[in-house]
Amino acid sequence: MPHNKNIYLKILLALVILLGASSSYGQIIYGQPVTGDLQFFYSHFKLESDAGSTTINQFVIPVGGFIPLGDNFEGRFYIANAANKLEYADTDYKLNGLSDMRLQVNHSFAEDRLLISAGVNLPTGKKKLNITEEWLVLEFLSQNYLNFPLRRLGEGLGLNLLVGGATMAGDIRLGGAVEYQYNGSYEPYDIGGDYKPGNHFSVNAGADTKRGRMSYSAGIIYTIYSDDKFEDVKIFSQSSQLDFRLSGVYEAERFDISATTRYLIRDRNKRYNPIDGSVLEQLKAYGNEFLISGRLTYRPEKKWFIAPTADLRLIATNEYDSGNADIIGFGIDSGRNIGEGINLGLGLKYYTGSADGGDIDISGYQLSAGLTANF
């Protein structure tokens, strides 16, 4: 493959990584075979305060895959099954079921200077949750200071479209993209009523360059949301947010050292009067976030690697009198080729910290395993 194609593909890959948190995007990779991914995650968190202790466990099995569809054209899919258990106030609560299935197709044009990606969220996941049991589990899964691979199960029909471009400015690679996500309505709980999350629109820009063994990249994403509605009446508006990311990688023969920082700025949310549509309150529901993480990847041989990791996440106080949260994570990942086109990965990570201004002590861990096979 010509060198210039490698350059533009790397830029487009950086773009889709930046937007990967909201959608299931991928990079056009020439000659990549059909690939299947099977993963396992077990997460356990314990929250302790003066009111007592709460534990929540999640076991998730995500399944994903890559299918080449033609020249510069590919498809991807993702679905997961989850089992969640919450122990709260001496009572056990459970929430089990499938997530929605996500399908994505990507096509590159103009010698890979342009990427178009379109996807659909199929409403296959569990909805109409029991308000007396399953709703409470979902509330704990949605706490932003806890780290769960899957925070919600079923939603409505969703559609997304991304258009991205890439170019060079000397030895600096530049890229930009816009994405629109449509979210359909669905019945979240068994008490009835259609809820429609707001659509969102994102603009991002990224750049990366290399100096000797060091590679640097930077990116910014700005996202705005339309109003959430219940039975066609607007009730809530999620705040816009600005997401800054900066990373660096030092590459040696047998090891890499990487570091990433992220700062997420959130605006105020709005809550509306369902009678006349007036604004009842306009407060910041979630504080700004700062993240710094590091990773050392050591490769004794070509067939396997081991990688210690560490990160620090700081979440500022919101405007509902919920205090700040500080969470430290440290662990180790490893991977090994166990056959032609088959790779196995294992991981373990511990978490410790506090939330609500120190009133809640947080401890937990996450076990992970994954199997990737090329066909």
mmCIF file of N, CA and C in Angstrom, residues 41-168:
data_model
loop_
_atom_site.group_PDB
_atom_site.id
_atom_site.type_symbol
_atom_site.label_atom_id
_atom_site.label_comp_id
_atom_site.label_asym_id
_atom_site.label_seq_id
_atom_site.Cartn_x
_atom_site.Cartn_y
_atom_site.Cartn_z
ATOM 1 N N PHE A 41 -16.359 -9.447 30.682
ATOM 2 C CA PHE A 41 -16.021 -8.466 31.708
ATOM 3 C C PHE A 41 -16.806 -8.786 32.981
ATOM 4 N N TYR A 42 -16.095 -8.816 34.103
ATOM 5 C CA TYR A 42 -16.764 -8.905 35.400
ATOM 6 C C TYR A 42 -16.316 -7.709 36.227
ATOM 7 N N SER A 43 -17.274 -6.870 36.627
ATOM 8 C CA SER A 43 -16.977 -5.658 37.386
ATOM 9 C C SER A 43 -17.657 -5.724 38.746
ATOM 10 N N HIS A 44 -16.934 -5.334 39.772
ATOM 11 C CA HIS A 44 -17.463 -5.337 41.142
ATOM 12 C C HIS A 44 -17.095 -4.015 41.803
ATOM 13 N N PHE A 45 -18.096 -3.320 42.349
ATOM 14 C CA PHE A 45 -17.844 -2.081 43.071
ATOM 15 C C PHE A 45 -18.577 -2.107 44.404
ATOM 16 N N LYS A 46 -17.925 -1.547 45.416
ATOM 17 C CA LYS A 46 -18.524 -1.405 46.741
ATOM 18 C C LYS A 46 -18.484 0.059 47.148
ATOM 19 N N LEU A 47 -19.632 0.568 47.603
ATOM 20 C CA LEU A 47 -19.771 1.952 48.044
ATOM 21 C C LEU A 47 -20.102 1.947 49.526
ATOM 22 N N GLU A 48 -19.297 2.636 50.330
ATOM 23 C CA GLU A 48 -19.514 2.679 51.775
ATOM 24 C C GLU A 48 -19.666 4.118 52.240
ATOM 25 N N SER A 49 -20.685 4.337 53.076
ATOM 26 C CA SER A 49 -20.947 5.662 53.643
ATOM 27 C C SER A 49 -21.547 5.483 55.030
ATOM 28 N N ASP A 50 -21.882 6.577 55.683
ATOM 29 C CA ASP A 50 -22.504 6.505 57.001
ATOM 30 C C ASP A 50 -23.845 5.790 56.951
ATOM 31 N N ALA A 51 -24.480 5.774 55.779
ATOM 32 C CA ALA A 51 -25.786 5.122 55.637
ATOM 33 C C ALA A 51 -25.676 3.613 55.451
ATOM 34 N N GLY A 52 -24.453 3.091 55.268
ATOM 35 C CA GLY A 52 -24.271 1.667 55.056
ATOM 36 C C GLY A 52 -23.458 1.392 53.811
ATOM 37 N N SER A 53 -23.454 0.131 53.380
ATOM 38 C CA SER A 53 -22.682 -0.254 52.205
ATOM 39 C C SER A 53 -23.597 -0.769 51.103
ATOM 40 N N THR A 54 -23.151 -0.543 49.860
ATOM 41 C CA THR A 54 -23.863 -0.987 48.665
ATOM 42 C C THR A 54 -22.863 -1.650 47.740
ATOM 43 N N THR A 55 -23.226 -2.790 47.165
ATOM 44 C CA THR A 55 -22.367 -3.435 46.175
ATOM 45 C C THR A 55 -23.145 -3.636 44.886
ATOM 46 N N ILE A 56 -22.433 -3.551 43.784
ATOM 47 C CA ILE A 56 -23.047 -3.797 42.484
ATOM 48 C C ILE A 56 -22.052 -4.582 41.628
ATOM 49 N N ASN A 57 -22.552 -5.653 41.025
ATOM 50 C CA ASN A 57 -21.740 -6.522 40.179
ATOM 51 C C ASN A 57 -22.334 -6.553 38.774
ATOM 52 N N GLN A 58 -21.458 -6.611 37.790
ATOM 53 C CA GLN A 58 -21.902 -6.720 36.395
ATOM 54 C C GLN A 58 -21.036 -7.739 35.667
ATOM 55 N N PHE A 59 -21.706 -8.648 34.964
ATOM 56 C CA PHE A 59 -21.026 -9.606 34.091
ATOM 57 C C PHE A 59 -21.535 -9.367 32.676
ATOM 58 N N VAL A 60 -20.627 -9.029 31.765
ATOM 59 C CA VAL A 60 -20.994 -8.656 30.404
ATOM 60 C C VAL A 60 -20.239 -9.526 29.407
ATOM 61 N N ILE A 61 -20.951 -9.979 28.381
ATOM 62 C CA ILE A 61 -20.329 -10.714 27.282
ATOM 63 C C ILE A 61 -20.626 -9.955 25.985
ATOM 64 N N PRO A 62 -19.700 -9.106 25.526
ATOM 65 C CA PRO A 62 -19.888 -8.425 24.243
ATOM 66 C C PRO A 62 -19.388 -9.295 23.087
ATOM 67 N N VAL A 63 -20.095 -9.226 21.985
ATOM 68 C CA VAL A 63 -19.701 -9.925 20.763
ATOM 69 C C VAL A 63 -19.664 -8.894 19.640
ATOM 70 N N GLY A 64 -18.559 -8.858 18.912
ATOM 71 C CA GLY A 64 -18.421 -7.914 17.810
ATOM 72 C C GLY A 64 -17.711 -8.549 16.640
ATOM 73 N N GLY A 65 -17.710 -7.845 15.524
ATOM 74 C CA GLY A 65 -17.043 -8.401 14.363
ATOM 75 C C GLY A 65 -16.840 -7.389 13.269
ATOM 76 N N PHE A 66 -15.972 -7.758 12.338
ATOM 77 C CA PHE A 66 -15.595 -6.943 11.180
ATOM 78 C C PHE A 66 -15.791 -7.790 9.931
ATOM 79 N N ILE A 67 -16.427 -7.183 8.907
ATOM 80 C CA ILE A 67 -16.663 -7.894 7.653
ATOM 81 C C ILE A 67 -16.268 -6.993 6.487
ATOM 82 N N PRO A 68 -15.263 -7.367 5.675
ATOM 83 C CA PRO A 68 -14.954 -6.579 4.477
ATOM 84 C C PRO A 68 -16.065 -6.732 3.446
ATOM 85 N N LEU A 69 -16.554 -5.604 2.931
ATOM 86 C CA LEU A 69 -17.680 -5.624 1.989
ATOM 87 C C LEU A 69 -17.279 -5.271 0.568
ATOM 88 N N GLY A 70 -16.046 -4.862 0.364
ATOM 89 C CA GLY A 70 -15.584 -4.487 -0.955
ATOM 90 C C GLY A 70 -14.386 -3.575 -0.846
ATOM 91 N N ASP A 71 -13.952 -3.031 -1.965
ATOM 92 C CA ASP A 71 -12.805 -2.132 -1.994
ATOM 93 C C ASP A 71 -13.104 -0.875 -1.178
ATOM 94 N N ASN A 72 -12.307 -0.623 -0.142
ATOM 95 C CA ASN A 72 -12.468 0.551 0.729
ATOM 96 C C ASN A 72 -13.814 0.559 1.441
ATOM 97 N N PHE A 73 -14.402 -0.595 1.666
ATOM 98 C CA PHE A 73 -15.768 -0.678 2.196
ATOM 99 C C PHE A 73 -15.817 -1.808 3.220
ATOM 100 N N GLU A 74 -16.366 -1.527 4.415
ATOM 101 C CA GLU A 74 -16.383 -2.515 5.481
ATOM 102 C C GLU A 74 -17.641 -2.378 6.319
ATOM 103 N N GLY A 75 -17.948 -3.447 7.069
ATOM 104 C CA GLY A 75 -19.055 -3.426 7.999
ATOM 105 C C GLY A 75 -18.630 -3.940 9.357
ATOM 106 N N ARG A 76 -19.293 -3.473 10.403
ATOM 107 C CA ARG A 76 -19.004 -3.910 11.761
ATOM 108 C C ARG A 76 -20.311 -4.110 12.519
ATOM 109 N N PHE A 77 -20.272 -4.978 13.539
ATOM 110 C CA PHE A 77 -21.457 -5.197 14.358
ATOM 111 C C PHE A 77 -21.058 -5.381 15.809
ATOM 112 N N TYR A 78 -22.030 -5.133 16.719
ATOM 113 C CA TYR A 78 -21.772 -5.259 18.158
ATOM 114 C C TYR A 78 -23.085 -5.557 18.865
ATOM 115 N N ILE A 79 -23.053 -6.485 19.827
ATOM 116 C CA ILE A 79 -24.169 -6.762 20.720
ATOM 117 C C ILE A 79 -23.599 -7.342 21.997
ATOM 118 N N ALA A 80 -24.314 -7.198 23.114
ATOM 119 C CA ALA A 80 -23.806 -7.694 24.388
ATOM 120 C C ALA A 80 -24.951 -8.243 25.227
ATOM 121 N N ASN A 81 -24.600 -9.153 26.104
ATOM 122 C CA ASN A 81 -25.536 -9.674 27.087
ATOM 123 C C ASN A 81 -24.972 -9.362 28.474
ATOM 124 N N ALA A 82 -25.838 -8.924 29.389
ATOM 125 C CA ALA A 82 -25.360 -8.485 30.698
ATOM 126 C C ALA A 82 -26.216 -9.063 31.813
ATOM 127 N N ALA A 83 -25.566 -9.342 32.942
ATOM 128 C CA ALA A 83 -26.240 -9.728 34.174
ATOM 129 C C ALA A 83 -25.748 -8.787 35.270
ATOM 130 N N ASN A 84 -26.675 -8.071 35.899
ATOM 131 C CA ASN A 84 -26.329 -7.090 36.933
ATOM 132 C C ASN A 84 -27.027 -7.445 38.242
ATOM 133 N N LYS A 85 -26.303 -7.298 39.347
ATOM 134 C CA LYS A 85 -26.883 -7.549 40.665
ATOM 135 C C LYS A 85 -26.493 -6.421 41.606
ATOM 136 N N LEU A 86 -27.478 -5.849 42.265
ATOM 137 C CA LEU A 86 -27.283 -4.760 43.215
ATOM 138 C C LEU A 86 -27.718 -5.221 44.606
ATOM 139 N N GLU A 87 -26.846 -5.019 45.601
ATOM 140 C CA GLU A 87 -27.190 -5.276 47.002
ATOM 141 C C GLU A 87 -27.283 -3.930 47.704
ATOM 142 N N TYR A 88 -28.527 -3.522 47.999
ATOM 143 C CA TYR A 88 -28.782 -2.175 48.519
ATOM 144 C C TYR A 88 -29.815 -2.270 49.635
ATOM 145 N N ALA A 89 -29.487 -1.705 50.801
ATOM 146 C CA ALA A 89 -30.394 -1.685 51.947
ATOM 147 C C ALA A 89 -30.882 -3.093 52.292
ATOM 148 N N ASP A 90 -29.949 -4.040 52.345
ATOM 149 C CA ASP A 90 -30.229 -5.431 52.707
ATOM 150 C C ASP A 90 -31.197 -6.125 51.753
ATOM 151 N N THR A 91 -31.287 -5.632 50.517
ATOM 152 C CA THR A 91 -32.159 -6.232 49.510
ATOM 153 C C THR A 91 -31.382 -6.412 48.214
ATOM 154 N N ASP A 92 -31.630 -7.517 47.518
ATOM 155 C CA ASP A 92 -30.984 -7.792 46.242
ATOM 156 C C ASP A 92 -31.901 -7.382 45.094
ATOM 157 N N TYR A 93 -31.306 -6.707 44.103
ATOM 158 C CA TYR A 93 -32.024 -6.285 42.898
ATOM 159 C C TYR A 93 -31.236 -6.783 41.688
ATOM 160 N N LYS A 94 -31.948 -7.180 40.626
ATOM 161 C CA LYS A 94 -31.283 -7.722 39.442
ATOM 162 C C LYS A 94 -31.801 -7.044 38.171
ATOM 163 N N LEU A 95 -30.923 -6.978 37.203
ATOM 164 C CA LEU A 95 -31.268 -6.481 35.863
ATOM 165 C C LEU A 95 -30.445 -7.276 34.860
ATOM 166 N N ASN A 96 -31.102 -8.110 34.077
ATOM 167 C CA ASN A 96 -30.431 -8.971 33.111
ATOM 168 C C ASN A 96 -31.046 -8.794 31.733
ATOM 169 N N GLY A 97 -30.239 -8.969 30.694
ATOM 170 C CA GLY A 97 -30.795 -8.913 29.354
ATOM 171 C C GLY A 97 -29.776 -8.513 28.310
ATOM 172 N N LEU A 98 -30.256 -8.416 27.070
ATOM 173 C CA LEU A 98 -29.438 -8.040 25.920
ATOM 174 C C LEU A 98 -29.362 -6.529 25.764
ATOM 175 N N SER A 99 -28.274 -6.088 25.161
ATOM 176 C CA SER A 99 -28.178 -4.710 24.700
ATOM 177 C C SER A 99 -28.778 -4.604 23.299
ATOM 178 N N ASP A 100 -28.873 -3.393 22.809
ATOM 179 C CA ASP A 100 -29.238 -3.208 21.404
ATOM 180 C C ASP A 100 -28.098 -3.692 20.509
ATOM 181 N N MET A 101 -28.450 -4.079 19.288
ATOM 182 C CA MET A 101 -27.429 -4.426 18.296
ATOM 183 C C MET A 101 -27.070 -3.186 17.491
ATOM 184 N N ARG A 102 -25.771 -2.976 17.307
ATOM 185 C CA ARG A 102 -25.298 -1.838 16.527
ATOM 186 C C ARG A 102 -24.602 -2.331 15.262
ATOM 187 N N LEU A 103 -24.987 -1.765 14.143
ATOM 188 C CA LEU A 103 -24.393 -2.087 12.847
ATOM 189 C C LEU A 103 -23.807 -0.813 12.263
ATOM 190 N N GLN A 104 -22.618 -0.925 11.658
ATOM 191 C CA GLN A 104 -21.937 0.237 11.103
ATOM 192 C C GLN A 104 -21.267 -0.143 9.788
ATOM 193 N N VAL A 105 -21.358 0.732 8.804
ATOM 194 C CA VAL A 105 -20.624 0.553 7.550
ATOM 195 C C VAL A 105 -19.755 1.778 7.324
ATOM 196 N N ASN A 106 -18.531 1.555 6.826
ATOM 197 C CA ASN A 106 -17.557 2.619 6.580
ATOM 198 C C ASN A 106 -17.045 2.527 5.153
ATOM 199 N N HIS A 107 -16.899 3.678 4.518
ATOM 200 C CA HIS A 107 -16.410 3.718 3.147
ATOM 201 C C HIS A 107 -15.463 4.898 3.006
ATOM 202 N N SER A 108 -14.258 4.634 2.459
ATOM 203 C CA SER A 108 -13.301 5.712 2.229
ATOM 204 C C SER A 108 -13.245 6.047 0.742
ATOM 205 N N PHE A 109 -12.969 7.342 0.464
ATOM 206 C CA PHE A 109 -12.919 7.847 -0.902
ATOM 207 C C PHE A 109 -11.662 8.700 -1.082
ATOM 208 N N ALA A 110 -11.449 9.121 -2.327
ATOM 209 C CA ALA A 110 -10.414 10.105 -2.660
ATOM 210 C C ALA A 110 -9.072 9.720 -2.071
ATOM 211 N N GLU A 111 -8.636 8.477 -2.344
ATOM 212 C CA GLU A 111 -7.367 7.960 -1.832
ATOM 213 C C GLU A 111 -7.295 8.094 -0.313
ATOM 214 N N ASP A 112 -8.416 7.789 0.322
ATOM 215 C CA ASP A 112 -8.533 7.753 1.774
ATOM 216 C C ASP A 112 -8.431 9.114 2.441
ATOM 217 N N ARG A 113 -8.669 10.168 1.688
ATOM 218 C CA ARG A 113 -8.741 11.493 2.302
ATOM 219 C C ARG A 113 -10.134 11.783 2.863
ATOM 220 N N LEU A 114 -11.116 10.972 2.499
ATOM 221 C CA LEU A 114 -12.489 11.184 2.932
ATOM 222 C C LEU A 114 -13.061 9.867 3.447
ATOM 223 N N LEU A 115 -13.743 9.929 4.569
ATOM 224 C CA LEU A 115 -14.391 8.763 5.156
ATOM 225 C C LEU A 115 -15.852 9.076 5.440
ATOM 226 N N ILE A 116 -16.748 8.195 5.014
ATOM 227 C CA ILE A 116 -18.167 8.299 5.330
ATOM 228 C C ILE A 116 -18.559 7.048 6.104
ATOM 229 N N SER A 117 -19.239 7.251 7.232
ATOM 230 C CA SER A 117 -19.643 6.145 8.084
ATOM 231 C C SER A 117 -21.112 6.312 8.443
ATOM 232 N N ALA A 118 -21.882 5.234 8.329
ATOM 233 C CA ALA A 118 -23.302 5.272 8.665
ATOM 234 C C ALA A 118 -23.634 4.059 9.503
ATOM 235 N N GLY A 119 -24.529 4.234 10.477
ATOM 236 C CA GLY A 119 -24.849 3.129 11.359
ATOM 237 C C GLY A 119 -26.280 3.166 11.842
ATOM 238 N N VAL A 120 -26.679 2.057 12.424
ATOM 239 C CA VAL A 120 -28.027 1.927 12.976
ATOM 240 C C VAL A 120 -27.950 1.213 14.315
ATOM 241 N N ASN A 121 -28.731 1.694 15.263
ATOM 242 C CA ASN A 121 -28.915 1.022 16.549
ATOM 243 C C ASN A 121 -30.266 0.315 16.507
ATOM 244 N N LEU A 122 -30.227 -1.016 16.456
ATOM 245 C CA LEU A 122 -31.462 -1.790 16.385
ATOM 246 C C LEU A 122 -31.990 -2.023 17.795
ATOM 247 N N PRO A 123 -33.267 -1.735 18.061
ATOM 248 C CA PRO A 123 -33.816 -1.817 19.427
ATOM 249 C C PRO A 123 -34.094 -3.254 19.865
ATOM 250 N N THR A 124 -33.027 -4.054 19.940
ATOM 251 C CA THR A 124 -33.145 -5.459 20.332
ATOM 252 C C THR A 124 -32.991 -5.655 21.836
ATOM 253 N N GLY A 125 -32.514 -4.633 22.548
ATOM 254 C CA GLY A 125 -32.206 -4.772 23.961
ATOM 255 C C GLY A 125 -33.431 -4.702 24.851
ATOM 256 N N LYS A 126 -33.208 -5.024 26.117
ATOM 257 C CA LYS A 126 -34.292 -5.068 27.091
ATOM 258 C C LYS A 126 -34.775 -3.663 27.423
ATOM 259 N N LYS A 127 -36.089 -3.465 27.351
ATOM 260 C CA LYS A 127 -36.741 -2.202 27.697
ATOM 261 C C LYS A 127 -37.894 -2.495 28.648
ATOM 262 N N LYS A 128 -38.715 -1.496 28.923
ATOM 263 C CA LYS A 128 -39.864 -1.650 29.830
ATOM 264 C C LYS A 128 -39.425 -2.285 31.153
ATOM 265 N N LEU A 129 -38.405 -1.655 31.777
ATOM 266 C CA LEU A 129 -37.850 -2.197 33.011
ATOM 267 C C LEU A 129 -38.853 -2.099 34.158
ATOM 268 N N ASN A 130 -38.774 -3.069 35.046
ATOM 269 C CA ASN A 130 -39.613 -3.080 36.240
ATOM 270 C C ASN A 130 -39.232 -1.897 37.123
ATOM 271 N N ILE A 131 -40.174 -1.022 37.401
ATOM 272 C CA ILE A 131 -39.875 0.204 38.132
ATOM 273 C C ILE A 131 -39.543 -0.073 39.597
ATOM 274 N N THR A 132 -39.979 -1.213 40.130
ATOM 275 C CA THR A 132 -39.749 -1.513 41.539
ATOM 276 C C THR A 132 -38.419 -2.209 41.794
ATOM 277 N N GLU A 133 -37.758 -2.719 40.762
ATOM 278 C CA GLU A 133 -36.508 -3.450 40.971
ATOM 279 C C GLU A 133 -35.428 -3.056 39.971
ATOM 280 N N GLU A 134 -35.714 -3.225 38.686
ATOM 281 C CA GLU A 134 -34.686 -3.035 37.662
ATOM 282 C C GLU A 134 -34.280 -1.578 37.514
ATOM 283 N N TRP A 135 -35.217 -0.667 37.744
ATOM 284 C CA TRP A 135 -34.914 0.766 37.628
ATOM 285 C C TRP A 135 -33.783 1.176 38.573
ATOM 286 N N LEU A 136 -33.801 0.651 39.811
ATOM 287 C CA LEU A 136 -32.781 1.034 40.784
ATOM 288 C C LEU A 136 -31.397 0.561 40.345
ATOM 289 N N VAL A 137 -31.316 -0.626 39.750
ATOM 290 C CA VAL A 137 -30.034 -1.122 39.252
ATOM 291 C C VAL A 137 -29.491 -0.176 38.178
ATOM 292 N N LEU A 138 -30.369 0.247 37.265
ATOM 293 C CA LEU A 138 -29.952 1.155 36.200
ATOM 294 C C LEU A 138 -29.456 2.487 36.755
ATOM 295 N N GLU A 139 -30.063 2.953 37.845
ATOM 296 C CA GLU A 139 -29.624 4.199 38.466
ATOM 297 C C GLU A 139 -28.179 4.094 38.954
ATOM 298 N N PHE A 140 -27.807 2.985 39.548
ATOM 299 C CA PHE A 140 -26.430 2.810 40.015
ATOM 300 C C PHE A 140 -25.466 2.615 38.840
ATOM 301 N N LEU A 141 -25.895 1.906 37.794
ATOM 302 C CA LEU A 141 -25.034 1.736 36.621
ATOM 303 C C LEU A 141 -24.703 3.072 35.970
ATOM 304 N N SER A 142 -25.609 4.044 36.088
ATOM 305 C CA SER A 142 -25.418 5.331 35.413
ATOM 306 C C SER A 142 -24.562 6.317 36.212
ATOM 307 N N GLN A 143 -24.138 5.950 37.431
ATOM 308 C CA GLN A 143 -23.287 6.848 38.207
ATOM 309 C C GLN A 143 -21.967 7.064 37.480
ATOM 310 N N ASN A 144 -21.638 8.328 37.188
ATOM 311 C CA ASN A 144 -20.490 8.588 36.320
ATOM 312 C C ASN A 144 -19.148 8.331 36.993
ATOM 313 N N TYR A 145 -19.101 8.138 38.304
ATOM 314 C CA TYR A 145 -17.823 7.845 38.948
ATOM 315 C C TYR A 145 -17.529 6.344 39.005
ATOM 316 N N LEU A 146 -18.451 5.498 38.511
ATOM 317 C CA LEU A 146 -18.217 4.072 38.425
ATOM 318 C C LEU A 146 -17.939 3.683 36.982
ATOM 319 N N ASN A 147 -17.126 2.652 36.803
ATOM 320 C CA ASN A 147 -16.699 2.257 35.457
ATOM 321 C C ASN A 147 -17.307 0.901 35.095
ATOM 322 N N PHE A 148 -18.361 0.932 34.264
ATOM 323 C CA PHE A 148 -19.002 -0.286 33.783
ATOM 324 C C PHE A 148 -18.936 -0.322 32.262
ATOM 325 N N PRO A 149 -18.610 -1.482 31.673
ATOM 326 C CA PRO A 149 -18.582 -1.568 30.202
ATOM 327 C C PRO A 149 -19.936 -1.315 29.558
ATOM 328 N N LEU A 150 -21.032 -1.654 30.257
ATOM 329 C CA LEU A 150 -22.375 -1.491 29.702
ATOM 330 C C LEU A 150 -23.249 -0.815 30.751
ATOM 331 N N ARG A 151 -23.720 0.394 30.446
ATOM 332 C CA ARG A 151 -24.474 1.181 31.414
ATOM 333 C C ARG A 151 -25.985 1.096 31.222
ATOM 334 N N ARG A 152 -26.436 0.731 30.033
ATOM 335 C CA ARG A 152 -27.867 0.584 29.794
ATOM 336 C C ARG A 152 -28.083 -0.500 28.767
ATOM 337 N N LEU A 153 -29.290 -1.049 28.712
ATOM 338 C CA LEU A 153 -29.570 -2.148 27.804
ATOM 339 C C LEU A 153 -30.294 -1.622 26.562
ATOM 340 N N GLY A 154 -31.623 -1.711 26.518
ATOM 341 C CA GLY A 154 -32.328 -1.345 25.300
ATOM 342 C C GLY A 154 -32.724 0.121 25.230
ATOM 343 N N GLU A 155 -32.714 0.650 24.019
ATOM 344 C CA GLU A 155 -33.212 1.990 23.726
ATOM 345 C C GLU A 155 -34.048 1.896 22.451
ATOM 346 N N GLY A 156 -34.293 3.023 21.809
ATOM 347 C CA GLY A 156 -35.077 3.034 20.589
ATOM 348 C C GLY A 156 -34.204 2.904 19.347
ATOM 349 N N LEU A 157 -34.837 2.967 18.210
ATOM 350 C CA LEU A 157 -34.109 2.949 16.939
ATOM 351 C C LEU A 157 -33.189 4.164 16.858
ATOM 352 N N GLY A 158 -31.933 3.925 16.496
ATOM 353 C CA GLY A 158 -30.982 5.016 16.370
ATOM 354 C C GLY A 158 -30.288 4.984 15.019
ATOM 355 N N LEU A 159 -29.979 6.158 14.486
ATOM 356 C CA LEU A 159 -29.285 6.281 13.206
ATOM 357 C C LEU A 159 -28.173 7.296 13.360
ATOM 358 N N ASN A 160 -27.014 7.026 12.760
ATOM 359 C CA ASN A 160 -25.933 8.001 12.821
ATOM 360 C C ASN A 160 -25.227 8.097 11.474
ATOM 361 N N LEU A 161 -24.659 9.252 11.244
ATOM 362 C CA LEU A 161 -23.906 9.516 10.014
ATOM 363 C C LEU A 161 -22.696 10.352 10.365
ATOM 364 N N LEU A 162 -21.527 9.918 9.900
ATOM 365 C CA LEU A 162 -20.285 10.657 10.111
ATOM 366 C C LEU A 162 -19.606 10.894 8.775
ATOM 367 N N VAL A 163 -19.079 12.107 8.595
ATOM 368 C CA VAL A 163 -18.268 12.451 7.432
ATOM 369 C C VAL A 163 -16.964 13.046 7.945
ATOM 370 N N GLY A 164 -15.833 12.467 7.534
ATOM 371 C CA GLY A 164 -14.537 12.936 7.988
ATOM 372 C C GLY A 164 -13.564 13.122 6.846
ATOM 373 N N GLY A 165 -12.599 14.000 7.045
ATOM 374 C CA GLY A 165 -11.586 14.257 6.032
ATOM 375 C C GLY A 165 -10.212 14.368 6.654
ATOM 376 N N ALA A 166 -9.162 14.186 5.848
ATOM 377 C CA ALA A 166 -7.794 14.194 6.338
ATOM 378 C C ALA A 166 -6.874 14.836 5.320
ATOM 379 N N THR A 167 -5.813 15.476 5.819
ATOM 380 C CA THR A 167 -4.827 16.090 4.943
ATOM 381 C C THR A 167 -3.510 16.221 5.708
ATOM 382 N N MET A 168 -2.485 16.746 5.019
ATOM 383 C CA MET A 168 -1.180 16.957 5.623
ATOM 384 C C MET A 168 -0.823 18.431 5.597
#
